[in-house]
Coordinates of C-alpha atoms in Angstrom, one line a residue:
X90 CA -0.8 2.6 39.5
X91 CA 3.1 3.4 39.1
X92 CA 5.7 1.5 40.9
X93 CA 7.3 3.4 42.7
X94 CA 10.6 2.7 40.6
X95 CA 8.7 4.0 37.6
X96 CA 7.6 6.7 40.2
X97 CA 10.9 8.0 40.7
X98 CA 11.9 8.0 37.5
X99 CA 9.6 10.2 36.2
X100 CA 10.2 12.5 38.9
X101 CA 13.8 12.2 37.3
X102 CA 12.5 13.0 34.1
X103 CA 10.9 16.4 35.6
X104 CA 14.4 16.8 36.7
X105 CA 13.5 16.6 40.0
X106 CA 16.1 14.9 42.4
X107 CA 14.8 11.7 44.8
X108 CA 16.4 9.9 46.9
X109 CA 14.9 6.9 48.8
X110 CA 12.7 7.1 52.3
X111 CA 11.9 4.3 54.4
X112 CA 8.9 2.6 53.8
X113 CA 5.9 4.2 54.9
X114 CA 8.0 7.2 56.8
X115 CA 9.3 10.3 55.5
X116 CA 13.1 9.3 57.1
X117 CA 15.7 8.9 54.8
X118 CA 16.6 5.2 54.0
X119 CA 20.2 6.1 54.4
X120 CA 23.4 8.0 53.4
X121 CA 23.0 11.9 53.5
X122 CA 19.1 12.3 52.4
X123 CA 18.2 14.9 50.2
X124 CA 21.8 15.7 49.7
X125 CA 22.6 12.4 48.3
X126 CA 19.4 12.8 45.7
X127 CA 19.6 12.7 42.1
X128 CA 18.6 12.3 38.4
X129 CA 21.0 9.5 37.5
X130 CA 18.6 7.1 36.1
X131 CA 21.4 4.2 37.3
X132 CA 21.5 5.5 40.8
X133 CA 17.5 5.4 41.1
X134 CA 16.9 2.0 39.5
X135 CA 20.0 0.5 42.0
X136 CA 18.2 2.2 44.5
X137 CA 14.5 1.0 44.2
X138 CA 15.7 -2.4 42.9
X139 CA 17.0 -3.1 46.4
X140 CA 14.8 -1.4 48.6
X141 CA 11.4 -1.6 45.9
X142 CA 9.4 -0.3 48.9
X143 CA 11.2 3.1 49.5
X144 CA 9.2 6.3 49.9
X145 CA 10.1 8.8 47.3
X146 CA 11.8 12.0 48.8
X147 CA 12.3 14.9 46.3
X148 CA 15.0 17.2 47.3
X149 CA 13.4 21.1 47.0
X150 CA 15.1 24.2 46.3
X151 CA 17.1 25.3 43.2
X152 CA 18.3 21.2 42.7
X153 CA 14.9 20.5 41.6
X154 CA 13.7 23.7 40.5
X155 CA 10.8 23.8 42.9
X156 CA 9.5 25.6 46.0
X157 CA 6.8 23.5 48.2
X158 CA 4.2 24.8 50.0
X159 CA 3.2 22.3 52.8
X160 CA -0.3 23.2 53.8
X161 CA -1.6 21.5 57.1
X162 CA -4.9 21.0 58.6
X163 CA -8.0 23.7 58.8
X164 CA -5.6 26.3 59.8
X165 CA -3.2 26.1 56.9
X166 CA -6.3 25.7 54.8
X167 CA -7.5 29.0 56.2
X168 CA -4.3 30.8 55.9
X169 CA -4.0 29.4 51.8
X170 CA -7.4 31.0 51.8
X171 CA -6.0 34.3 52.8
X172 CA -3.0 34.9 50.6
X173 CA -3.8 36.6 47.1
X174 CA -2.3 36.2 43.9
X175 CA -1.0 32.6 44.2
X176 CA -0.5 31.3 40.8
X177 CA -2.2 28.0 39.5
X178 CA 0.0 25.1 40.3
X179 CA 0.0 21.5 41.1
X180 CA -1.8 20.6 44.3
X181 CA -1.3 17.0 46.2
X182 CA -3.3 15.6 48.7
X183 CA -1.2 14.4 51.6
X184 CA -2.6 12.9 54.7
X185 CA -2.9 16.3 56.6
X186 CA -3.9 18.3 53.9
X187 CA -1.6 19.2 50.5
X188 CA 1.2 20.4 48.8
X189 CA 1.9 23.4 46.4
X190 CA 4.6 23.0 44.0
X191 CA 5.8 26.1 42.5
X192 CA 8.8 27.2 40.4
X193 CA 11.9 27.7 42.3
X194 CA 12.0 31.1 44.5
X195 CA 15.3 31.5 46.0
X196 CA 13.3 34.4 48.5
X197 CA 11.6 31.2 50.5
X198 CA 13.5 29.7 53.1
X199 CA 13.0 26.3 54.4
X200 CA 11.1 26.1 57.9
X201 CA 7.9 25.6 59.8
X202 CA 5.6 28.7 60.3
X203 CA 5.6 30.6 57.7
X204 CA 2.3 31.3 58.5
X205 CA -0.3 29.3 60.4
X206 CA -0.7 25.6 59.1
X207 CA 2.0 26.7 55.9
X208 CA 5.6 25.3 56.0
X209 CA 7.8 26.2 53.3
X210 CA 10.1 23.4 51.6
X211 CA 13.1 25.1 49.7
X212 CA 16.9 25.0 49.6
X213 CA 18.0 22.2 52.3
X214 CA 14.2 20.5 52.3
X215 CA 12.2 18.0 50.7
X216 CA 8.7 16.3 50.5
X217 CA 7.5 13.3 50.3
X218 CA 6.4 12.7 46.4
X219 CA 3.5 10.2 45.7
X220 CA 2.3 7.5 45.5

């Protein structure tokens, strides 16, 4: 398995912005969160070098290039069920369910509720990446 430094990193690579989470939490480990994320490979490694336990947090929106479907629980598996025409994307498991990483749509907002179970992470969001 990846480090979690190496973790980052590639997320970097993607040219997805992270930032650092506590350990084992999806809080911020400081500063201003997702707005402090970035690519700078020196900023990630200083990061990770002194906190090598940090969560990965990648910031969403048009920063990253990348919408997020948060899917939750039977009924957010239900309602993925119900919507057509989703493209083929990547999928993770997280521990209530998964995530849907699509191309950046700037007609998502962030928020809870999008429909039952589905969140939406965008502009001013962000997940929690693996591992």
């Amino acid at each position: 398995m990846m480090s979690l430094l190496s973790s980052a990193l590639a997320y970097a690579d993607k040219g997805w912005h992270v930032f650092p989470l506590r350990p084992d939490a999806k809080v911020p480990l400081g500063g201003n969160g997702h707005l402090d994320a970035t690519v700078d490979e020196a900023t990630i490694r200083e990061w990770w070098t002194s906190n090598p336990d940090s969560n990965i947090g990648i910031a969403c929106g048009s920063v990253s290039g990348i919408t997020i479907i948060d899917v939750d629980g039977p009924q957010g598996i239900a309602s993925s069920k119900g919507v057509q025409g989703v493209p083929s994307t990547r999928m993770i498991k997280t521990p209530h369910g998964f995530h849907l990483y699509f191309a950046y749509n700037p007609g998502f907002h962030t928020g809870a509720g999008f429909m039952s179970g589905l969140d939406v992470r965008n502009d001013g969001g962000y997940v929690v990446a693996p591992p």
